[in-house]
Short mmCIF file of C-alpha atoms and ligand atoms in Angstrom, two decimals:
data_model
loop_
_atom_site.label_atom_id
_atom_site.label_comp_id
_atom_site.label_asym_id
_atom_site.label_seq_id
_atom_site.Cartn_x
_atom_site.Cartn_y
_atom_site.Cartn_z
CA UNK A 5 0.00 0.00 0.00
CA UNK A 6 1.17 3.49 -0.76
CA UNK A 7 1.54 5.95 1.80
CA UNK A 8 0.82 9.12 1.63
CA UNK A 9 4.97 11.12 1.78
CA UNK A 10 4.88 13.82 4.37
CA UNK A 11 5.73 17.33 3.65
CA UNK A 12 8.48 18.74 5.54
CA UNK A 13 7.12 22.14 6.43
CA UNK A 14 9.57 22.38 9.48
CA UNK A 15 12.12 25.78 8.55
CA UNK A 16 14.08 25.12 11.98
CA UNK A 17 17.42 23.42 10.27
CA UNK A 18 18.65 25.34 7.36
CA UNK A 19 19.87 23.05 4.82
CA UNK A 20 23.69 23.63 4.77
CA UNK A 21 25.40 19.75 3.49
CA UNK A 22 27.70 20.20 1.26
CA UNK A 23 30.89 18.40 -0.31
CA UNK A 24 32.06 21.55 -1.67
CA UNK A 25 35.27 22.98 -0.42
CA UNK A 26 35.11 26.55 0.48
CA UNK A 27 37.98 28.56 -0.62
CA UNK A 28 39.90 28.56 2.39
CA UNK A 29 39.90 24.67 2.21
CA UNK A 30 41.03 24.70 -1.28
CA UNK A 31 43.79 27.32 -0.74
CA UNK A 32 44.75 24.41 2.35
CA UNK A 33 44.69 21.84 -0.15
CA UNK A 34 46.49 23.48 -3.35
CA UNK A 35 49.17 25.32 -0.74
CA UNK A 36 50.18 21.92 1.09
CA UNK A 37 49.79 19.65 -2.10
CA UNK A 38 52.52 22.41 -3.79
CA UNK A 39 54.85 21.55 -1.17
CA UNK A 40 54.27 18.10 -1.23
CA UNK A 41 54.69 18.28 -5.21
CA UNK A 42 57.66 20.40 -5.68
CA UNK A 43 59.66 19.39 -2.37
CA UNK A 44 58.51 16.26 -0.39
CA UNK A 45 58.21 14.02 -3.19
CA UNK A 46 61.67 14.48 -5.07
CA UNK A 47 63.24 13.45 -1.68
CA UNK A 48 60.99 10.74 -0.52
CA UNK A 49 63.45 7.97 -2.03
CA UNK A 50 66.21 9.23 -0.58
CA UNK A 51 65.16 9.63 2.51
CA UNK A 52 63.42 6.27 2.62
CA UNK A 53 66.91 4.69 1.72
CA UNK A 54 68.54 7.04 4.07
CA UNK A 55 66.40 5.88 7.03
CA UNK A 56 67.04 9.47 8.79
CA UNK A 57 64.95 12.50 9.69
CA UNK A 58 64.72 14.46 6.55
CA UNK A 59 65.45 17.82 8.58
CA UNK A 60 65.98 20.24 5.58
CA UNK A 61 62.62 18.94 4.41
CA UNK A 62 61.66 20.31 7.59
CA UNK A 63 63.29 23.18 7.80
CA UNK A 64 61.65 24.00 4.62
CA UNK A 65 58.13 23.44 5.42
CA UNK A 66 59.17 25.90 8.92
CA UNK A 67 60.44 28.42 6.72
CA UNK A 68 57.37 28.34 4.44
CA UNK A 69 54.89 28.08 7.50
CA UNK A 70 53.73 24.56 7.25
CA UNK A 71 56.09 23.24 10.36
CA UNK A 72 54.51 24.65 13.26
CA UNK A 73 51.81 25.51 15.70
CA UNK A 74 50.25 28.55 13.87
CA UNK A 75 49.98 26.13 11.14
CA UNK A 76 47.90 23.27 12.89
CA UNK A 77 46.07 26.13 15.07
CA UNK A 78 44.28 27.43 11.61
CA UNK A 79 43.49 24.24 10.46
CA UNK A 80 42.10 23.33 13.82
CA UNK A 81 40.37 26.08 13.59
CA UNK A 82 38.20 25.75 10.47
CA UNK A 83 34.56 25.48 10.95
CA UNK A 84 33.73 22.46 9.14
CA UNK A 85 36.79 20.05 10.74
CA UNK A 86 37.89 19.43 7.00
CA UNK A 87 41.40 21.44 6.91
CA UNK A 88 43.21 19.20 8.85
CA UNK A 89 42.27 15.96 7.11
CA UNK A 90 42.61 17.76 3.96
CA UNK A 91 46.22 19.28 4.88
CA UNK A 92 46.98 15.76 6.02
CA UNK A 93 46.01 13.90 2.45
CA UNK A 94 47.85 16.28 0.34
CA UNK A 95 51.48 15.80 2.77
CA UNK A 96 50.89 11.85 2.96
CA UNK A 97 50.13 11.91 -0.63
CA UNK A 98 54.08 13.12 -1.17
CA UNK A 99 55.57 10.67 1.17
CA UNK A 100 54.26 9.30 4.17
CA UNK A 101 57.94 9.19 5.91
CA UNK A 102 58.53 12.23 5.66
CA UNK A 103 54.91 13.35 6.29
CA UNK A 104 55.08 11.61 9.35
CA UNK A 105 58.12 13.88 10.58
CA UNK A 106 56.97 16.74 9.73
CA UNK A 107 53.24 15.66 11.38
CA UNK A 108 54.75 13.44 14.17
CA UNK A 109 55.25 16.60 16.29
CA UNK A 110 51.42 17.24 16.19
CA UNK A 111 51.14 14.08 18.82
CA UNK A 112 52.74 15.87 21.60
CA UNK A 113 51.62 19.29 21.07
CA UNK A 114 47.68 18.11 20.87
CA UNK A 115 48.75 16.35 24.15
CA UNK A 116 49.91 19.39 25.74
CA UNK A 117 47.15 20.88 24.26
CA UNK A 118 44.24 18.94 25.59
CA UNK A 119 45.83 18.18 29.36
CA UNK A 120 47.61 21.34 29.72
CA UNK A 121 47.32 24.95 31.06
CA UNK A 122 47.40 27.91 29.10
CA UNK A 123 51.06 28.54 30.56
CA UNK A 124 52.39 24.96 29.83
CA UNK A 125 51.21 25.47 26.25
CA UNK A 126 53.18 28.90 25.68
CA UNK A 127 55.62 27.41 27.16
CA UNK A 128 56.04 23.94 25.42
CA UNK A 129 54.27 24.05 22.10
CA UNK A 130 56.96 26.16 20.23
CA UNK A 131 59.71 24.26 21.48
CA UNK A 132 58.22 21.23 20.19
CA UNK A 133 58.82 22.81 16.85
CA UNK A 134 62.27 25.01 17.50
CA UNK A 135 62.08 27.79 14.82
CA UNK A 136 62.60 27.87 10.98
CA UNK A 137 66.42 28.20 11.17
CA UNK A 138 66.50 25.57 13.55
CA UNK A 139 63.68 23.45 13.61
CA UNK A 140 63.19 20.54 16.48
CA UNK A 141 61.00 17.79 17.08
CA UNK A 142 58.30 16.61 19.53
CA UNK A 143 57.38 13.07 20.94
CA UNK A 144 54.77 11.73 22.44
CA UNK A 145 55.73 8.54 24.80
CA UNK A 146 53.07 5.97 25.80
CA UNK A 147 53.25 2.68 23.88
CA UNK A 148 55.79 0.20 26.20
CA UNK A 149 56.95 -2.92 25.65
CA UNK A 150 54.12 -4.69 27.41
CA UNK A 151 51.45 -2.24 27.11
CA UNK A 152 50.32 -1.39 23.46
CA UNK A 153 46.78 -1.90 22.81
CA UNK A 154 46.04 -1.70 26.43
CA UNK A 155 47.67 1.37 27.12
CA UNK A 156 45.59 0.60 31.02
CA UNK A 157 48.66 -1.06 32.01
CA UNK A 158 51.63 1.01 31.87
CA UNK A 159 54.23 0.18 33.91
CA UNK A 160 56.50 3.41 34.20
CA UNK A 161 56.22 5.61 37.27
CA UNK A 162 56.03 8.44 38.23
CA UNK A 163 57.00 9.29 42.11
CA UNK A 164 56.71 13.23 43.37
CA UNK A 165 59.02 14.30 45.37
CA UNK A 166 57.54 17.05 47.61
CA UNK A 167 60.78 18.30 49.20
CA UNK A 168 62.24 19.20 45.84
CA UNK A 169 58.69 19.55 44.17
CA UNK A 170 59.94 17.74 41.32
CA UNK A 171 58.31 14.09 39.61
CA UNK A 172 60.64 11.25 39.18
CA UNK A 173 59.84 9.23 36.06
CA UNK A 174 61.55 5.35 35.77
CA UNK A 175 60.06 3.19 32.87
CA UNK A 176 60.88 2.39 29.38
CA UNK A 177 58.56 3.64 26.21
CA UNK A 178 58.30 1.81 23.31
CA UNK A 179 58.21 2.60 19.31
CA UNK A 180 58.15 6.24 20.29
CA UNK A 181 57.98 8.48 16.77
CA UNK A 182 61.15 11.15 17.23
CA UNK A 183 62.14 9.32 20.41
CA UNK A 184 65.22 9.84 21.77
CA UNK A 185 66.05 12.82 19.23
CA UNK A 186 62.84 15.25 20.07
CA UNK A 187 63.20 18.56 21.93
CA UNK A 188 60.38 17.59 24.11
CA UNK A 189 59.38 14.51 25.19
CA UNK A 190 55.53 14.22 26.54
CA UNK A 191 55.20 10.94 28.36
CA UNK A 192 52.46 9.23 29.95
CA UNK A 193 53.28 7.19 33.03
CA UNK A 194 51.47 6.01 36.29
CA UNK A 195 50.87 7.94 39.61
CA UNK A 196 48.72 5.39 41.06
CA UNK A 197 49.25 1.98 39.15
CA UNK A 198 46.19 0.13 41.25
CA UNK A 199 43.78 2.89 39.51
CA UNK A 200 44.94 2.00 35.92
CA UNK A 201 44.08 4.03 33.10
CA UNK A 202 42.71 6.55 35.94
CA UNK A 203 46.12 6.83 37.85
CA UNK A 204 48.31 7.95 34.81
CA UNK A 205 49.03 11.71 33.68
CA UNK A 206 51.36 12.99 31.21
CA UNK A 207 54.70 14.72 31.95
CA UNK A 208 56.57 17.22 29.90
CA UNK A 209 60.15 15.74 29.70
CA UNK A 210 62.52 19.40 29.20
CA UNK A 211 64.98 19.14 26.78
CA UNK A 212 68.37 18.28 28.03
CA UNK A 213 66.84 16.59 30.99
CA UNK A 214 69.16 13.72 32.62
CA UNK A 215 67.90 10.46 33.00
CA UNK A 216 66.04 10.22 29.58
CA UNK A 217 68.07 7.90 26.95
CA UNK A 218 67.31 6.48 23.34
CA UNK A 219 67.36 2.84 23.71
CA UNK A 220 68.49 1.51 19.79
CA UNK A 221 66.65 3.25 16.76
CA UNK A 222 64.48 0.73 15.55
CA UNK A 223 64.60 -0.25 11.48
CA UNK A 224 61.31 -0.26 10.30
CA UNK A 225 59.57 -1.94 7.27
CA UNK A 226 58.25 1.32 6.08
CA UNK A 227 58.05 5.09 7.14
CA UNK A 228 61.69 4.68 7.26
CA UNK A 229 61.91 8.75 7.01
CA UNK A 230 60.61 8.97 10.39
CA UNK A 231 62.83 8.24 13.37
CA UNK A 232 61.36 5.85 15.61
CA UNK A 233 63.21 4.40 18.82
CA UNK A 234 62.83 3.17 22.37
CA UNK A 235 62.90 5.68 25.41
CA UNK A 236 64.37 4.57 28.58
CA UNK A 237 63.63 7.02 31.91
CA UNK A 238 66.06 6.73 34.55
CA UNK A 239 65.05 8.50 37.75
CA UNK A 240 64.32 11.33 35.19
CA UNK A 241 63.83 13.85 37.43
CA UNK A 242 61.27 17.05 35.89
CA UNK A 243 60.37 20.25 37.91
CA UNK A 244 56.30 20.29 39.76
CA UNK A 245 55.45 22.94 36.64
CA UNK A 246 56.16 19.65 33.62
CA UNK A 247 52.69 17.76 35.09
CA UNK A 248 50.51 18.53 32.63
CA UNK A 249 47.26 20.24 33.89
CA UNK A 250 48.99 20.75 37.35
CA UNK A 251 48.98 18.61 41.01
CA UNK A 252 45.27 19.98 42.22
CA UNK A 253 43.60 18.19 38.82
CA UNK A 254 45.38 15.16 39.24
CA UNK A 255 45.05 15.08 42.86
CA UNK A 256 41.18 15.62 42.52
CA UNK A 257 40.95 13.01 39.55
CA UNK A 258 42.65 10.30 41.56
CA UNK A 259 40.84 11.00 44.84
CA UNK A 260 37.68 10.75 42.71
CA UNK A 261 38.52 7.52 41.27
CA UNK A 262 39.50 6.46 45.00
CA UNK A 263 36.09 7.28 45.93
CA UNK A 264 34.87 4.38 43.02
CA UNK A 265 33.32 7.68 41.31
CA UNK A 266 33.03 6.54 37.38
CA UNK A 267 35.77 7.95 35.34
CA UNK A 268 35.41 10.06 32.34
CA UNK A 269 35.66 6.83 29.86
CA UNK A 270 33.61 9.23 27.49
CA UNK A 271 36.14 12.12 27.03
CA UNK A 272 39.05 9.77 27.03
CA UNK A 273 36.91 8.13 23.79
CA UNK A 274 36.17 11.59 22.32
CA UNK A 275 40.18 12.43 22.40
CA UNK A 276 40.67 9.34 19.88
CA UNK A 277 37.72 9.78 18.07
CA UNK A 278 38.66 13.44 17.44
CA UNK A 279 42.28 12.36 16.49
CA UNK A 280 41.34 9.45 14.08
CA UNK A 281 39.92 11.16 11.33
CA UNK A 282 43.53 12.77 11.14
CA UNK A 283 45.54 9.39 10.76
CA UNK A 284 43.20 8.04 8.74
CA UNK A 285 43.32 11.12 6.63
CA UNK A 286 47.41 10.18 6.24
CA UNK A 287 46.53 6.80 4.86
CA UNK A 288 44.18 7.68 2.37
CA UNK A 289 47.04 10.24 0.89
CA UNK A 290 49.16 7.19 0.64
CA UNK A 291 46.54 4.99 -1.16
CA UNK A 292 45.68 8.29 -3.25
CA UNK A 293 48.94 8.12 -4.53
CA UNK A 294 49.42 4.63 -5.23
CA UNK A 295 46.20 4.82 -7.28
CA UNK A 296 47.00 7.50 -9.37
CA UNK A 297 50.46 6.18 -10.37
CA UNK A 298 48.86 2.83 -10.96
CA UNK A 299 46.26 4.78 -13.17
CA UNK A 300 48.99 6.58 -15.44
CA UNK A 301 51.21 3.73 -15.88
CA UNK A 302 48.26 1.72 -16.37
CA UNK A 303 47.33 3.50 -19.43
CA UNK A 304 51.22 3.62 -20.89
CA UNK A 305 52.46 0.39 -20.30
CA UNK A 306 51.54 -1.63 -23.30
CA UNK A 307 51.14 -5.38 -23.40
CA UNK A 308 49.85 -7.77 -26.18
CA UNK A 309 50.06 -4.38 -28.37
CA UNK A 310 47.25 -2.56 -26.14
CA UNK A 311 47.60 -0.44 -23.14
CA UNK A 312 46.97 -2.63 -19.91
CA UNK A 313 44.13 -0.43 -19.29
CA UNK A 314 42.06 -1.91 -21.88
CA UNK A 315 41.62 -5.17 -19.93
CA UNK A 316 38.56 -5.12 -17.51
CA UNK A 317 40.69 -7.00 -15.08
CA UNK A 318 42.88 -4.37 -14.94
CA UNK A 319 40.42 -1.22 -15.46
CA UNK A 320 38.03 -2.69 -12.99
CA UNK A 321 40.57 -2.86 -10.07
CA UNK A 322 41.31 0.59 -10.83
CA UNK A 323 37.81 1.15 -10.48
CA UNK A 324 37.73 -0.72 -7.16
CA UNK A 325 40.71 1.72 -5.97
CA UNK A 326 38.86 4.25 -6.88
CA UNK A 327 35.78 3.57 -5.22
CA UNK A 328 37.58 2.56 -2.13
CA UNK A 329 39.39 5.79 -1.75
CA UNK A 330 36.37 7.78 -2.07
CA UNK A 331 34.72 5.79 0.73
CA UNK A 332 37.06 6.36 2.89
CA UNK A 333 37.59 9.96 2.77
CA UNK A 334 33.72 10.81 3.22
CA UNK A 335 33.94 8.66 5.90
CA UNK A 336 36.98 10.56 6.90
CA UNK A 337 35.43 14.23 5.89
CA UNK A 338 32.23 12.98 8.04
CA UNK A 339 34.05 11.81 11.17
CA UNK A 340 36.12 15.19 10.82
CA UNK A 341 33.02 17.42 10.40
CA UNK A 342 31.46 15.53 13.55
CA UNK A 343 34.19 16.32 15.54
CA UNK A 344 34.44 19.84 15.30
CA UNK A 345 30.26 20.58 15.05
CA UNK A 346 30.69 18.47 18.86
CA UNK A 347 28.38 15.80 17.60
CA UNK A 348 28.61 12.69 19.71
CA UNK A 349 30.20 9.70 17.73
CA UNK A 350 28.04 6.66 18.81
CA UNK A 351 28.62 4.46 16.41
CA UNK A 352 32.70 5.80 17.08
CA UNK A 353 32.76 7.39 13.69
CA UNK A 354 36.55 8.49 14.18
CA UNK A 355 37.79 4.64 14.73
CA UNK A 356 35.57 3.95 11.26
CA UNK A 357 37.22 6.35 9.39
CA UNK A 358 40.54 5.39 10.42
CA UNK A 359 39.50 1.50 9.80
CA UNK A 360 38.63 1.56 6.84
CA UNK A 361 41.05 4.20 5.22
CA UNK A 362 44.37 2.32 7.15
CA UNK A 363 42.50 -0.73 5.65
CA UNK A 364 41.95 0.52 1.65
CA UNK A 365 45.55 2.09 2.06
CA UNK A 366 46.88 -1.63 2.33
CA UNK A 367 44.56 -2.76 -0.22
CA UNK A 368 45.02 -0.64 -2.65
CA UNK A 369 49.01 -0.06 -2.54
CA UNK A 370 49.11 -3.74 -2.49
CA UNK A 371 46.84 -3.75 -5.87
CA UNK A 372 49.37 -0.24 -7.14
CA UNK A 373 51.91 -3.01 -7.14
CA UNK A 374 50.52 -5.69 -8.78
CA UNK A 375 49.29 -3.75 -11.83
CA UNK A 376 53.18 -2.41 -11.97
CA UNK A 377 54.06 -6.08 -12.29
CA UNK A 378 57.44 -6.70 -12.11
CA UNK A 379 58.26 -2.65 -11.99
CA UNK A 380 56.25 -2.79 -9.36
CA UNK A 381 58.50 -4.86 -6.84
CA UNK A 382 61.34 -2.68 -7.61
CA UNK A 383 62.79 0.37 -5.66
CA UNK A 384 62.95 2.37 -9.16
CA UNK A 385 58.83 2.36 -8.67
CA UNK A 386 57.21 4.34 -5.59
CA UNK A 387 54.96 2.14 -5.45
CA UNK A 388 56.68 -0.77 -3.48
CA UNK A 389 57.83 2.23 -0.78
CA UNK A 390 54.04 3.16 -0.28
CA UNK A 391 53.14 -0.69 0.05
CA UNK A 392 55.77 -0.66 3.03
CA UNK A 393 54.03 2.82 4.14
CA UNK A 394 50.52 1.64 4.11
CA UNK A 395 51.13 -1.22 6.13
CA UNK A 396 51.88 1.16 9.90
CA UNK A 397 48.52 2.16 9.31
CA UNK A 398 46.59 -1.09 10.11
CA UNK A 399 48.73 -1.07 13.58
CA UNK A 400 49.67 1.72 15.23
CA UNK A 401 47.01 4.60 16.60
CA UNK A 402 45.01 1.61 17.58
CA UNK A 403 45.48 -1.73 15.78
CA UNK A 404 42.49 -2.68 13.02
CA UNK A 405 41.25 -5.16 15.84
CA UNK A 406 41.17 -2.48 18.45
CA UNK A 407 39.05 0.04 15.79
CA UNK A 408 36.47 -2.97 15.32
CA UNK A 409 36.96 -3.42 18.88
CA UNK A 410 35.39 -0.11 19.94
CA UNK A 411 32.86 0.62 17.01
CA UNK A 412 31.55 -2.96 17.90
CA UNK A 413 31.30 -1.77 21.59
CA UNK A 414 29.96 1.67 20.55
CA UNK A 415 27.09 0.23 18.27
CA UNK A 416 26.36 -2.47 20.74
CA UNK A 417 26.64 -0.94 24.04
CA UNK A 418 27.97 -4.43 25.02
CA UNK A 419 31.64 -4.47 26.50
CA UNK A 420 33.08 -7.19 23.54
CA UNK A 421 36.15 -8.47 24.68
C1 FAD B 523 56.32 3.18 13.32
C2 FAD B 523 55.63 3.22 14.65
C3 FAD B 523 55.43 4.44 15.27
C4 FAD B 523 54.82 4.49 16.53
N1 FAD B 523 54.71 5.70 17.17
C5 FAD B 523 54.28 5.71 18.44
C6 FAD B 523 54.35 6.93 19.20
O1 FAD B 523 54.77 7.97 18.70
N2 FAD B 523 53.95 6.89 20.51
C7 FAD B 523 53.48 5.74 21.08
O2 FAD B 523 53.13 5.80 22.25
N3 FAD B 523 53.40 4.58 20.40
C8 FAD B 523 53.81 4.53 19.10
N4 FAD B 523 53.78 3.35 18.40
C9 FAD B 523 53.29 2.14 19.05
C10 FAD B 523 51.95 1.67 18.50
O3 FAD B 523 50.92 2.54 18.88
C11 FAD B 523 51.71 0.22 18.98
O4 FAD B 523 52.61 -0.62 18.31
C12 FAD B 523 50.27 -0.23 18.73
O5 FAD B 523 49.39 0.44 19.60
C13 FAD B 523 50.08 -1.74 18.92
O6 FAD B 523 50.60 -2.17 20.14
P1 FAD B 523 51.56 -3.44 20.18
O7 FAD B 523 52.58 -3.27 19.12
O8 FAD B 523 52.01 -3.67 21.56
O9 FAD B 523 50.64 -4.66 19.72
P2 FAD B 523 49.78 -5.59 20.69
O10 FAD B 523 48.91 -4.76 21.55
O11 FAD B 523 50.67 -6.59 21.32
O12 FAD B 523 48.86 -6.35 19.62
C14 FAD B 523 49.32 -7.46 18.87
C15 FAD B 523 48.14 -7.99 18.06
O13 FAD B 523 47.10 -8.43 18.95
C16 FAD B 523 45.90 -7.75 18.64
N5 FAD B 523 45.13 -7.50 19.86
C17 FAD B 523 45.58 -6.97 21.04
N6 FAD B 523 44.57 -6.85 21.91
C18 FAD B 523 43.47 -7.32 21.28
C19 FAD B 523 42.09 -7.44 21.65
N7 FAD B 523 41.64 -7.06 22.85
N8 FAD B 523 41.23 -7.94 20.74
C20 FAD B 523 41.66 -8.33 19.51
N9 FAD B 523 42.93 -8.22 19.10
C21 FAD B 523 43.82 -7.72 19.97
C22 FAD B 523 46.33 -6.47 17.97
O14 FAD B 523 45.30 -5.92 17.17
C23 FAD B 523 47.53 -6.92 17.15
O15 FAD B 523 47.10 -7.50 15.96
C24 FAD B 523 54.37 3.29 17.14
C25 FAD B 523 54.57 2.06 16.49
C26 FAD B 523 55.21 2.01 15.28
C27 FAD B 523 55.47 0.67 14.66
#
């Protein structure tokens, strides 16, 4: 039976989707993707091979304005959520190793950001990115060797010492991006181990500070441009000021979560939910990439005296890419745009768009290579070197299992182990 459609007479939510970039976002996009064009992607071999931080690639994007907090602050700062992810595409899409050095500093700086005072972040934020002549670096320490996906059970500690007014940290930190070598170290450790996840706060580590030591700089697979080591703590001892958000706040949270008062699971959720978009956004410039080089050569490389193009096997898993990519930025470009209107992600719409674009980036760099053939395999092709990038993305900022993990949580309200 046919129902009758009901008008919508109701004038109280102005109609304002869109997919359109504004021109701000597309000044984002076309200024980052120059830079990514003209100077990240001539050197992303090199430094892949080199297996270094690629610091006059740096100092570059400092002295152009793209290394740095004023940088992240405006795209933070647009309306829609969209810069960020956008800014994040275009970079990836010239080389994710040396996107993630010139990014990686954005981990401790939103750190300090979200768990610090106004003071700590004038304070701490520009040194995580030294200036243009001399740029630094900025780490963000949680992961240990025992304590990955569940970050609940850290085991380094943090002890204050009220005579001197000063925390003692003791621990080792694992797979730290720019560990060892960053300016400022923020690390996460535990006050009160017995209260888990509720007993830890993070600690600005100043530079030059005794007691903190790279353990061995680890060779990676992929994202070779970007340093990433072991961080041992040895009685590191850190003036009162370096807790971030200050004693009072901690000493209220923990007495609260003495008391068996909930904790705030929710805005601890929101943080990665806000963040994911981001990451995922970095994938999807690596699988953009891969596509589009996959695309051209598909439509050179001649075989049985025809492009390869012109078979559907080939065409249609170009098509697939394609597709794939697309899917995961709107669900990127949604997740992004939730964020920043303060919508509530119940059905955590951050961890989806970071699933599924970490998941197409493998996918579809794996697919780059195969339609590359034998080329393909070869480090005189990108595409092999994005293969090795992709591949970070299904692991770290929460493995795949720990993204299915929480959306199947968040959509079931059940706690899945
Ligand atoms: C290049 C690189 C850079 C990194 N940068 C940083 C950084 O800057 N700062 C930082 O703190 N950390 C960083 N990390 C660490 C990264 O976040 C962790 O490696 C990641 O969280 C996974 O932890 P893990 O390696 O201990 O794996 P594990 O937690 O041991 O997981 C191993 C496997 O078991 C699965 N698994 C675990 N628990 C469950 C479960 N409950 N249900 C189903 N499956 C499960 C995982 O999905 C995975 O497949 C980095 C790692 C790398 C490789």
């Amino acid at each position: 039976m046919l129902t009758k459609l009901r008008v919508m007479t109701t004038t109280a939510e102005p109609a304002v989707f869109s997919l359109e970039l504004s021109d701000d976002q597309r000044a984002v996009r076309d200024w980052v993707h120059g830079f990514a064009e003209r100077v990240v992607r001539p050197a992303a071999a090199e430094w892949d091979e080199r297996e270094e931080t690629p610091w006059p690639v740096i100092q570059e994007a400092a002295r152009i304005g793209l290394y740095g907090f004023e940088a992240l602050a405006q795209f933070w700062t647009d309306p829609t959520g969209l810069s960020l992810a956008l800014a994040s595409e275009e970079l990836f899409w010239g080389d994710a190793g040396i996107g993630m050095s010139i990014m990686g500093s954005s981990l401790p700086v939103a750190a300090i950001y979200s768990a610090g005072t106004p003071e700590q972040l004038g304070e701490w934020v520009p040194q995580c990115y030294g200036t243009a002549d001399e740029p630094a670096v900025g780490a963000f320490c949680v992961s240990e060797p025992n304590a990955g996906s569940d970050v609940s059970s850290l085991r380094t500690r943090a002890r204050y010492d009220p005579a001197k007014d000063e925390w003692v940290l003791t621990g080792q930190k694992a797979w730290a991006t720019n560990g060892g070598i960053a300016a400022v170290h923020v690390v996460v450790a535990s006050v009160e181990p017995e209260l888990g996840a509720r007993g830890q706060a993070a600690f600005v580590i100043p530079p030059g500070t005794r007691g903190l030591e790279m353990g061995s700089k680890l060779k990676k697979h992929g994202l070779r441009a970007s340093h990433t080591a072991d961080v041992f703590l040895d009685d590191c001892r850190v003036p009162g000021t370096c807790l971030l958000g200050g004693k009072d706040k901690l000493d209220e949270r923990i007495a609260r979560a003495r008391e068996g008062a909930r904790g705030n699971g929710q805005a601890a959720m929101r943080t990665f939910e806000l963040s994911r978009p981001t990451v995922g956004a970095q994938a999807l410039g690596i699988a953009r990439a891969a596509y589009e080089y996959a695309l051209d050569y598909a439509g050179q490389r001649e075989q049985f005296g025809r492009p390869i193009i012109e078979n559907q096997a080939i065409a249609f898993a170009l098509a697939d890419m394609k597709l794939e990519i697309d899917a995961a930025r709107l669900l990127i470009w949604r997740a992004s745009w939730m964020g920043r209107q303060g919508k509530p992600f119940d059905a955590a719409e951050g961890s989806m768009s970071k699933l599924k674009a970490g998941e197409v980036a493998v996918w579809v760099t794996e697919r780059a290579m195969q339609i590359l053939g034998g080329n393909g395999y070869t480090r005189e092709y990108p595409v092999e070197r994005m293969h090795r990038d992709a591949k970070i993305y299904t692991i770290f900022e929460g493995t795949s299992e720990i993204q299915r993990l929480v959306i199947a949580r968040a959509i079931s309200g059940m706690q899945i182990r």
